Structures are given as structure tokens and as C-alpha cells.
Amino acid sequence: MNQNKPVAVVTGGARGIGEAVARRLAHEGFAVAVLDLDAEAAEPVVAAIRETGQSAVAVGVDVTDEVSVEAAIAQVEKELGPPIVLVNNAGITRDDLLHKLNAESWDTVLAVHLRGAFLVSRAVQRHMTTARWGRIVNLSSVSALGNRGQANYSAAKAGIQGFTKTLALELGRFGVTVNAVAPGFIVTDMTRATAERVGLTFDEFTERAIREVPVQRAGQPEDVASAVAYFVREDASYVSGQVLYVAGGPRS
Ligand code: NAI
């Protein structure tokens, strides 16, 4: 394994947007740590990256668990080297209208998105400040602007925007930029599950979503990965604390 490559960590990298981001960052020359709930789920992504001649490792983590996060980042450092790029992508939905939304669904969604992004960022920042260079990219969503049935998720994704701006203020002096990408409708297991919840086939759901999208197509995980890749670039070093909507239009 090439120890000299800069190291990137992608949480929730086993599938969907996280997988596309992991592959893209490997393509950009990073050794990539693919973190997900269990390492086994991330293995196919790691194998695909290795096939292209790049370095990658699969690491199991629950981003809501402080001990698990510290152990995962220590493992990344041992196996690949100190991470200087972090993409906080792990996420879940537990949708329901307010009157039916239970407290557990509220807590779980906020824990994965907000507590998770906090714990992993805190664990990784020391390597970035030591290197005096770093990039953090957080996954927000158009749902941050409000979305029926997603009080918990939209609160979490709006929270991510505040978190992003605060970290940008705190870490800028160390050469670390912190930005957020806020996707609209992207074809992944998450949107497949939403289609099922609202009682539509995925094709019907996609067709309905596309009607609202100015560029008239569904987003793909690679659309998000390319926005992440922009923020990570060396020549994006004067862009920090920003939220980039990747939604085929001004929002979705
Ligand atoms: P996905 O459901 O396909 O993948 C999410 C990944 O996160 C899974 O591999 C899952 O195992 C992992 N994960 C969940 N909880 C975890 C935990 N506690 N610890 C570690 N890993 C965990 O989701 P998708 O669609 O790829 O979404 C990725 C991110 O993009 C999420 O933050 C999501 O909220 C956000 N997003 C997605 C949009 C979409 O249309 N698909 C739109 C806007 C934002």
C-alpha cells in the first residue's frame, strides 16, 4: 500500500453517494478509507478502488459512537496514514409527519447526521491542523430548506449548514476549509426507500421528482462526487463555509 498518498476518509462510503465520492477521491489521487457500519459492506468499494491501482481500506464504524469513531480513525492512521480530507456522508432517514414522528426517530436521525459529523470531524481535525492543510465536506440536503415528512432530517441537514460555517471559522487559520454539498434528488437506496414509503414504484417516484427539476433529470451519485471533488481541490483553498446546492436548479 502506498503510504505517501494523501489520505481521505468517507463515512457511509459503502454505497450510494458515499461510494461515488470514495471512488472519485481515489481517482483524484487520494488513498481512501471507506467507513461504514460494518467493514464488510465497504469491501466491494475498496476492491473496485484497488482494481484501479489506488489504495483503499474498509473500516467499520458507527459514527454516533464516540469510542467506535476514535478507534476507526486510529485504524485509518495506522493502515493508510493521517487523514487530511474528510467527507461526512453517513446518513439515514426516518420520515413521518410531525404528529406521528416518534422521539426515537428524531434522536436517531439527529445522532447519525449531526453527532456523527461532529464526532468524526473532531477525531480527524487534529491530523489536519498538524498538517496545516485539510478539507472537510459535509453532506447537507435541499431538505434543509424544509420538506414535508422530514422534520427530523431537515433539522439535521440545516444543522449541518451551521456546523459547516462554524468549523470554517475555527479551522481556517490552519489551512483547513469546511464546506457543505446539499443535493436534491439523487438516485440511491435512500430515495428508493422513500419511494416505497410513499407507495410509488421507483420509476413513478423518479418521474414525479424530475418534473420539479429544472435540468429535467434525476441526479446521480457522481454529480455529488464531482461537487465534493471541487471543494477538495488545492485551488479551492479560498472557498470555505459555503453550501453548494447540487439539485439541477436553484434548490429542487
Ligand atoms: P444511502 O442510504 O444509500 O447510504 C448511506 C450510507 O451511510 C450507508 O452505507 C449506511 O450504511 C451508512 N450509515 C448509516 N448510518 C451510519 C452510521 N451510524 N455509521 C456509519 N455509517 C452509517 O444514502 P445516500 O442516498 O447515498 O446518502 C448519502 C448522504 O447524502 C446522506 O447524508 C444523505 O442524507 C445525503 N443526501 C442524499 C440525497 C439523496 O437524494 N439520495 C439527497 C440529499 C442528501
mmCIF file of C-alpha atoms and ligand atoms in Angstrom:
data_model
loop_
_atom_site.group_PDB
_atom_site.id
_atom_site.type_symbol
_atom_site.label_atom_id
_atom_site.label_comp_id
_atom_site.label_asym_id
_atom_site.label_seq_id
_atom_site.Cartn_x
_atom_site.Cartn_y
_atom_site.Cartn_z
ATOM 1 C CA MET A 1 0.000 0.000 0.000
ATOM 2 C CA ASN A 2 1.326 3.422 -0.932
ATOM 3 C CA GLN A 3 1.934 5.266 2.346
ATOM 4 C CA ASN A 4 2.819 8.542 0.645
ATOM 5 C CA LYS A 5 -0.535 9.423 -0.797
ATOM 6 C CA PRO A 6 -2.720 11.944 0.997
ATOM 7 C CA VAL A 7 -5.478 10.164 2.888
ATOM 8 C CA ALA A 8 -9.212 10.816 2.663
ATOM 9 C CA VAL A 9 -11.968 9.435 4.890
ATOM 10 C CA VAL A 10 -15.503 8.968 3.549
ATOM 11 C CA THR A 11 -18.208 7.971 6.037
ATOM 12 C CA GLY A 12 -21.132 5.912 4.783
ATOM 13 C CA GLY A 13 -18.924 5.013 1.836
ATOM 14 C CA ALA A 14 -20.283 1.512 1.208
ATOM 15 C CA ARG A 15 -22.932 2.605 -1.280
ATOM 16 C CA GLY A 16 -24.772 5.469 -2.943
ATOM 17 C CA ILE A 17 -23.259 8.934 -2.766
ATOM 18 C CA GLY A 18 -20.508 7.850 -0.358
ATOM 19 C CA GLU A 19 -19.355 5.134 -2.764
ATOM 20 C CA ALA A 20 -19.212 7.599 -5.667
ATOM 21 C CA VAL A 21 -17.270 10.077 -3.510
ATOM 22 C CA ALA A 22 -14.804 7.374 -2.401
ATOM 23 C CA ARG A 23 -14.191 6.300 -5.997
ATOM 24 C CA ARG A 24 -13.816 9.895 -7.172
ATOM 25 C CA LEU A 25 -11.330 10.811 -4.444
ATOM 26 C CA ALA A 26 -9.298 7.691 -5.268
ATOM 27 C CA HIS A 27 -9.322 8.830 -8.894
ATOM 28 C CA GLU A 28 -8.049 12.241 -7.706
ATOM 29 C CA GLY A 29 -5.040 10.505 -6.119
ATOM 30 C CA PHE A 30 -6.125 10.008 -2.519
ATOM 31 C CA ALA A 31 -5.733 6.820 -0.535
ATOM 32 C CA VAL A 32 -9.298 6.341 0.652
ATOM 33 C CA ALA A 33 -10.657 4.960 3.910
ATOM 34 C CA VAL A 34 -14.199 3.758 3.283
ATOM 35 C CA LEU A 35 -16.027 3.871 6.610
ATOM 36 C CA ASP A 36 -19.416 2.290 7.102
ATOM 37 C CA LEU A 37 -21.487 0.496 9.731
ATOM 38 C CA ASP A 38 -19.695 -2.741 9.056
ATOM 39 C CA ALA A 39 -16.426 -3.063 7.200
ATOM 40 C CA GLU A 40 -17.732 -5.949 5.124
ATOM 41 C CA ALA A 41 -20.302 -3.723 3.421
ATOM 42 C CA ALA A 42 -17.489 -1.422 2.307
ATOM 43 C CA GLU A 43 -15.259 -4.208 0.925
ATOM 44 C CA PRO A 44 -16.651 -4.202 -2.656
ATOM 45 C CA VAL A 45 -15.979 -0.453 -2.920
ATOM 46 C CA VAL A 46 -12.443 -0.951 -1.643
ATOM 47 C CA ALA A 47 -11.902 -3.807 -4.092
ATOM 48 C CA ALA A 48 -13.110 -1.654 -7.003
ATOM 49 C CA ILE A 49 -10.754 1.162 -6.000
ATOM 50 C CA ARG A 50 -7.811 -1.218 -5.647
ATOM 51 C CA GLU A 51 -8.535 -2.588 -9.107
ATOM 52 C CA THR A 52 -7.777 0.874 -10.467
ATOM 53 C CA GLY A 53 -4.369 0.742 -8.776
ATOM 54 C CA GLN A 54 -5.276 3.094 -5.919
ATOM 55 C CA SER A 55 -5.094 2.423 -2.184
ATOM 56 C CA ALA A 56 -8.179 1.922 -0.041
ATOM 57 C CA VAL A 57 -9.251 0.292 3.212
ATOM 58 C CA ALA A 58 -12.633 -0.652 4.622
ATOM 59 C CA VAL A 59 -13.220 0.322 8.228
ATOM 60 C CA GLY A 60 -16.278 -0.492 10.331
ATOM 61 C CA VAL A 61 -17.686 2.380 12.375
ATOM 62 C CA ASP A 62 -20.866 3.648 13.943
ATOM 63 C CA VAL A 63 -20.467 7.406 13.546
ATOM 64 C CA THR A 64 -22.774 8.035 16.516
ATOM 65 C CA ASP A 65 -20.456 6.149 18.882
ATOM 66 C CA GLU A 66 -17.522 8.124 20.264
ATOM 67 C CA VAL A 67 -15.354 5.083 21.037
ATOM 68 C CA SER A 68 -16.053 3.496 17.658
ATOM 69 C CA VAL A 69 -15.159 6.747 15.833
ATOM 70 C CA GLU A 70 -11.871 7.204 17.710
ATOM 71 C CA ALA A 71 -10.929 3.568 17.010
ATOM 72 C CA ALA A 72 -11.825 3.870 13.322
ATOM 73 C CA ILE A 73 -9.723 6.994 12.798
ATOM 74 C CA ALA A 74 -6.803 5.371 14.672
ATOM 75 C CA GLN A 75 -7.115 2.390 12.307
ATOM 76 C CA VAL A 76 -7.113 4.685 9.266
ATOM 77 C CA GLU A 77 -3.964 6.391 10.531
ATOM 78 C CA LYS A 78 -2.269 3.034 11.097
ATOM 79 C CA GLU A 79 -3.254 1.480 7.775
ATOM 80 C CA LEU A 80 -3.084 4.444 5.376
ATOM 81 C CA GLY A 81 -1.624 7.389 7.270
ATOM 82 C CA PRO A 82 -3.088 10.532 8.892
ATOM 83 C CA PRO A 83 -6.283 11.657 7.114
ATOM 84 C CA ILE A 84 -6.411 15.230 5.820
ATOM 85 C CA VAL A 85 -9.676 15.038 3.875
ATOM 86 C CA LEU A 86 -12.998 14.093 5.479
ATOM 87 C CA VAL A 87 -16.379 13.696 3.828
ATOM 88 C CA ASN A 88 -19.179 13.406 6.392
ATOM 89 C CA ASN A 89 -21.669 11.499 4.281
ATOM 90 C CA ALA A 90 -23.192 8.777 6.513
ATOM 91 C CA GLY A 91 -26.904 9.331 6.802
ATOM 92 C CA ILE A 92 -30.305 7.804 7.393
ATOM 93 C CA THR A 93 -33.945 8.832 7.133
ATOM 94 C CA ARG A 94 -36.834 8.042 9.492
ATOM 95 C CA ASP A 95 -39.588 10.046 7.795
ATOM 96 C CA ASP A 96 -43.022 10.798 9.245
ATOM 97 C CA LEU A 97 -45.401 13.688 9.597
ATOM 98 C CA LEU A 98 -44.901 15.635 12.810
ATOM 99 C CA HIS A 99 -47.917 14.202 14.632
ATOM 100 C CA LYS A 100 -46.669 10.657 14.009
ATOM 101 C CA LEU A 101 -42.944 11.266 14.360
ATOM 102 C CA ASN A 102 -41.673 9.473 17.443
ATOM 103 C CA ALA A 103 -38.863 10.716 19.658
ATOM 104 C CA GLU A 104 -36.646 7.774 18.784
ATOM 105 C CA SER A 105 -36.779 8.620 15.069
ATOM 106 C CA TRP A 106 -35.956 12.209 15.936
ATOM 107 C CA ASP A 107 -32.975 11.225 18.103
ATOM 108 C CA THR A 108 -31.644 8.597 15.680
ATOM 109 C CA VAL A 109 -31.641 10.889 12.654
ATOM 110 C CA LEU A 110 -30.057 13.775 14.520
ATOM 111 C CA ALA A 111 -27.483 11.412 16.011
ATOM 112 C CA VAL A 112 -26.281 9.977 12.708
ATOM 113 C CA HIS A 113 -26.125 13.278 10.821
ATOM 114 C CA LEU A 114 -25.143 15.791 13.483
ATOM 115 C CA ARG A 115 -23.483 13.892 16.315
ATOM 116 C CA GLY A 116 -21.819 11.710 13.666
ATOM 117 C CA ALA A 117 -20.400 14.641 11.699
ATOM 118 C CA PHE A 118 -19.260 16.239 14.963
ATOM 119 C CA LEU A 119 -17.520 13.132 16.326
ATOM 120 C CA VAL A 120 -15.716 12.248 13.098
ATOM 121 C CA SER A 121 -14.683 15.861 12.415
ATOM 122 C CA ARG A 122 -13.309 16.188 15.942
ATOM 123 C CA ALA A 123 -11.372 12.945 15.582
ATOM 124 C CA VAL A 124 -9.861 13.910 12.212
ATOM 125 C CA GLN A 125 -9.176 17.628 12.711
ATOM 126 C CA ARG A 126 -6.007 17.041 14.716
ATOM 127 C CA HIS A 127 -4.353 15.486 11.682
ATOM 128 C CA MET A 128 -5.418 18.422 9.513
ATOM 129 C CA THR A 129 -4.235 21.090 11.933
ATOM 130 C CA THR A 130 -0.908 19.257 12.321
ATOM 131 C CA ALA A 131 -0.523 19.144 8.524
ATOM 132 C CA ARG A 132 -1.740 22.755 8.319
ATOM 133 C CA TRP A 133 -3.890 21.613 5.407
ATOM 134 C CA GLY A 134 -7.252 19.938 5.330
ATOM 135 C CA ARG A 135 -10.641 19.663 3.706
ATOM 136 C CA ILE A 136 -13.947 18.785 5.330
ATOM 137 C CA VAL A 137 -17.028 18.393 3.158
ATOM 138 C CA ASN A 138 -20.368 17.748 4.877
ATOM 139 C CA LEU A 139 -23.493 16.363 3.236
ATOM 140 C CA SER A 140 -26.461 18.661 3.736
ATOM 141 C CA SER A 141 -29.597 18.450 1.559
ATOM 142 C CA VAL A 142 -32.255 20.565 -0.126
ATOM 143 C CA SER A 143 -34.391 19.233 2.735
ATOM 144 C CA ALA A 144 -32.583 21.763 4.946
ATOM 145 C CA LEU A 145 -34.967 24.287 3.373
ATOM 146 C CA GLY A 146 -37.977 22.257 4.558
ATOM 147 C CA ASN A 147 -39.530 19.023 3.337
ATOM 148 C CA ARG A 148 -42.872 17.529 4.286
ATOM 149 C CA GLY A 149 -42.487 14.389 6.411
ATOM 150 C CA GLN A 150 -38.865 15.142 7.253
ATOM 151 C CA ALA A 151 -38.886 17.397 10.340
ATOM 152 C CA ASN A 152 -36.035 15.381 11.875
ATOM 153 C CA TYR A 153 -33.983 15.071 8.678
ATOM 154 C CA SER A 154 -34.442 18.695 7.604
ATOM 155 C CA ALA A 155 -33.484 19.911 11.090
ATOM 156 C CA ALA A 156 -30.348 17.745 10.900
ATOM 157 C CA LYS A 157 -29.439 18.949 7.406
ATOM 158 C CA ALA A 158 -29.986 22.605 8.364
ATOM 159 C CA GLY A 159 -27.866 21.927 11.454
ATOM 160 C CA ILE A 160 -25.109 20.614 9.196
ATOM 161 C CA GLN A 161 -25.006 24.011 7.480
ATOM 162 C CA GLY A 162 -24.450 25.843 10.787
ATOM 163 C CA PHE A 163 -21.890 23.255 11.818
ATOM 164 C CA THR A 164 -20.073 23.735 8.498
ATOM 165 C CA LYS A 165 -19.876 27.513 8.853
ATOM 166 C CA THR A 166 -18.630 27.313 12.448
ATOM 167 C CA LEU A 167 -15.913 24.812 11.608
ATOM 168 C CA ALA A 168 -14.871 27.026 8.689
ATOM 169 C CA LEU A 169 -14.396 29.896 11.162
ATOM 170 C CA GLU A 170 -12.451 27.781 13.649
ATOM 171 C CA LEU A 171 -10.218 25.836 11.270
ATOM 172 C CA GLY A 172 -9.456 28.371 8.536
ATOM 173 C CA ARG A 173 -6.305 29.558 10.282
ATOM 174 C CA PHE A 174 -4.896 26.038 9.981
ATOM 175 C CA GLY A 175 -5.354 25.870 6.214
ATOM 176 C CA VAL A 176 -8.480 23.773 6.596
ATOM 177 C CA THR A 177 -11.590 24.583 4.544
ATOM 178 C CA VAL A 178 -15.024 23.320 5.519
ATOM 179 C CA ASN A 179 -17.906 23.307 3.064
ATOM 180 C CA ALA A 180 -21.229 21.567 2.515
ATOM 181 C CA VAL A 181 -22.854 19.991 -0.501
ATOM 182 C CA ALA A 182 -26.648 19.994 -0.484
ATOM 183 C CA PRO A 183 -28.005 17.518 -3.029
ATOM 184 C CA GLY A 184 -31.519 17.413 -4.407
ATOM 185 C CA PHE A 185 -32.996 14.178 -5.743
ATOM 186 C CA ILE A 186 -30.219 11.610 -6.219
ATOM 187 C CA VAL A 187 -30.787 8.010 -7.297
ATOM 188 C CA THR A 188 -29.687 5.850 -4.330
ATOM 189 C CA ASP A 189 -31.082 3.280 -1.900
ATOM 190 C CA MET A 190 -32.195 6.187 0.285
ATOM 191 C CA THR A 191 -34.521 7.621 -2.385
ATOM 192 C CA ARG A 192 -35.644 4.062 -3.282
ATOM 193 C CA ALA A 193 -36.742 3.635 0.327
ATOM 194 C CA THR A 194 -38.600 6.960 0.195
ATOM 195 C CA ALA A 195 -40.483 5.840 -2.937
ATOM 196 C CA GLU A 196 -41.539 2.678 -1.128
ATOM 197 C CA ARG A 197 -42.695 4.662 1.902
ATOM 198 C CA VAL A 198 -44.952 6.894 -0.192
ATOM 199 C CA GLY A 199 -46.340 3.862 -2.064
ATOM 200 C CA LEU A 200 -44.851 4.553 -5.515
ATOM 201 C CA THR A 201 -42.625 2.485 -7.745
ATOM 202 C CA PHE A 202 -39.178 3.989 -8.062
ATOM 203 C CA ASP A 203 -39.858 4.895 -11.696
ATOM 204 C CA GLU A 204 -43.044 6.747 -10.745
ATOM 205 C CA PHE A 205 -41.303 8.487 -7.876
ATOM 206 C CA THR A 206 -38.366 9.483 -10.079
ATOM 207 C CA GLU A 207 -40.637 10.763 -12.835
ATOM 208 C CA ARG A 208 -42.541 12.895 -10.320
ATOM 209 C CA ALA A 209 -39.298 14.257 -8.843
ATOM 210 C CA ILE A 210 -37.858 15.115 -12.258
ATOM 211 C CA ARG A 211 -40.880 17.295 -13.070
ATOM 212 C CA GLU A 212 -39.673 19.698 -10.376
ATOM 213 C CA VAL A 213 -36.037 19.686 -11.523
ATOM 214 C CA PRO A 214 -35.093 22.484 -13.967
ATOM 215 C CA VAL A 215 -32.485 20.374 -15.811
ATOM 216 C CA GLN A 216 -35.119 17.622 -16.173
ATOM 217 C CA ARG A 217 -33.214 14.627 -14.970
ATOM 218 C CA ALA A 218 -32.524 12.725 -11.786
ATOM 219 C CA GLY A 219 -29.226 13.372 -10.052
ATOM 220 C CA GLN A 220 -26.658 10.601 -9.884
ATOM 221 C CA PRO A 221 -24.186 9.970 -7.035
ATOM 222 C CA GLU A 222 -21.396 11.087 -9.412
ATOM 223 C CA ASP A 223 -22.997 14.551 -9.663
ATOM 224 C CA VAL A 224 -22.468 14.947 -5.931
ATOM 225 C CA ALA A 225 -18.992 13.402 -6.038
ATOM 226 C CA SER A 226 -17.855 15.988 -8.559
ATOM 227 C CA ALA A 227 -19.000 18.848 -6.288
ATOM 228 C CA VAL A 228 -17.131 17.247 -3.383
ATOM 229 C CA ALA A 229 -14.036 16.900 -5.583
ATOM 230 C CA TYR A 230 -14.177 20.635 -6.299
ATOM 231 C CA PHE A 231 -14.108 21.603 -2.615
ATOM 232 C CA VAL A 232 -11.190 19.228 -2.014
ATOM 233 C CA ARG A 233 -9.021 20.721 -4.756
ATOM 234 C CA GLU A 234 -5.913 22.694 -3.858
ATOM 235 C CA ASP A 235 -7.166 25.699 -5.831
ATOM 236 C CA ALA A 236 -10.446 25.798 -3.873
ATOM 237 C CA SER A 237 -8.487 26.978 -0.820
ATOM 238 C CA TYR A 238 -10.230 30.388 -0.740
ATOM 239 C CA VAL A 239 -13.708 28.839 -0.635
ATOM 240 C CA SER A 240 -14.856 27.938 2.880
ATOM 241 C CA GLY A 241 -18.062 27.875 4.898
ATOM 242 C CA GLN A 242 -20.164 27.549 1.747
ATOM 243 C CA VAL A 243 -23.181 25.423 0.884
ATOM 244 C CA LEU A 244 -23.378 24.243 -2.720
ATOM 245 C CA TYR A 245 -26.790 23.009 -3.861
ATOM 246 C CA VAL A 246 -26.430 20.152 -6.350
ATOM 247 C CA ALA A 247 -30.038 19.871 -7.360
ATOM 248 C CA GLY A 248 -30.369 20.564 -11.078
ATOM 249 C CA GLY A 249 -31.619 24.046 -10.259
ATOM 250 C CA PRO A 250 -31.503 26.708 -7.544
ATOM 251 C CA ARG A 251 -32.824 24.236 -4.974
ATOM 252 C CA SER A 252 -35.032 21.428 -6.310
HETATM 253 P P1 NAI B 1 -27.602 5.551 1.425
HETATM 254 O O1 NAI B 1 -28.675 5.154 2.391
HETATM 255 O O2 NAI B 1 -27.576 4.916 0.082
HETATM 256 O O3 NAI B 1 -26.158 5.348 2.091
HETATM 257 C C1 NAI B 1 -25.882 5.811 3.384
HETATM 258 C C2 NAI B 1 -24.722 5.032 3.954
HETATM 259 O O4 NAI B 1 -24.487 5.523 5.293
HETATM 260 C C3 NAI B 1 -24.998 3.530 4.058
HETATM 261 O O5 NAI B 1 -23.943 2.785 3.512
HETATM 262 C C4 NAI B 1 -25.140 3.298 5.551
HETATM 263 O O6 NAI B 1 -24.726 2.003 5.997
HETATM 264 C C5 NAI B 1 -24.244 4.396 6.123
HETATM 265 N N1 NAI B 1 -24.575 4.704 7.515
HETATM 266 C C6 NAI B 1 -25.807 4.924 8.041
HETATM 267 N N2 NAI B 1 -25.717 5.094 9.362
HETATM 268 C C7 NAI B 1 -24.411 5.000 9.694
HETATM 269 C C8 NAI B 1 -23.700 5.091 10.913
HETATM 270 N N3 NAI B 1 -24.322 5.287 12.095
HETATM 271 N N4 NAI B 1 -22.349 4.951 10.881
HETATM 272 C C9 NAI B 1 -21.710 4.720 9.707
HETATM 273 N N5 NAI B 1 -22.326 4.625 8.520
HETATM 274 C C10 NAI B 1 -23.672 4.754 8.525
HETATM 275 O O7 NAI B 1 -27.713 7.135 1.331
HETATM 276 P P2 NAI B 1 -27.294 8.170 0.157
HETATM 277 O O8 NAI B 1 -28.517 8.490 -0.601
HETATM 278 O O9 NAI B 1 -26.085 7.721 -0.538
HETATM 279 O O10 NAI B 1 -26.974 9.461 1.055
HETATM 280 C C11 NAI B 1 -25.665 9.829 1.455
HETATM 281 C C12 NAI B 1 -25.730 11.182 2.133
HETATM 282 O O11 NAI B 1 -26.284 12.144 1.232
HETATM 283 C C13 NAI B 1 -26.618 11.212 3.371
HETATM 284 O O12 NAI B 1 -26.067 12.074 4.340
HETATM 285 C C14 NAI B 1 -27.916 11.764 2.839
HETATM 286 O O13 NAI B 1 -28.675 12.361 3.867
HETATM 287 C C15 NAI B 1 -27.403 12.777 1.826
HETATM 288 N N6 NAI B 1 -28.367 13.138 0.805
HETATM 289 C C16 NAI B 1 -28.909 12.204 -0.058
HETATM 290 C C17 NAI B 1 -29.819 12.588 -1.030
HETATM 291 C C18 NAI B 1 -30.451 11.622 -1.995
HETATM 292 O O14 NAI B 1 -31.322 12.046 -2.779
HETATM 293 N N7 NAI B 1 -30.063 10.369 -2.034
HETATM 294 C C19 NAI B 1 -30.235 13.995 -1.163
HETATM 295 C C20 NAI B 1 -29.614 14.887 -0.218
HETATM 296 C C21 NAI B 1 -28.717 14.457 0.717
#
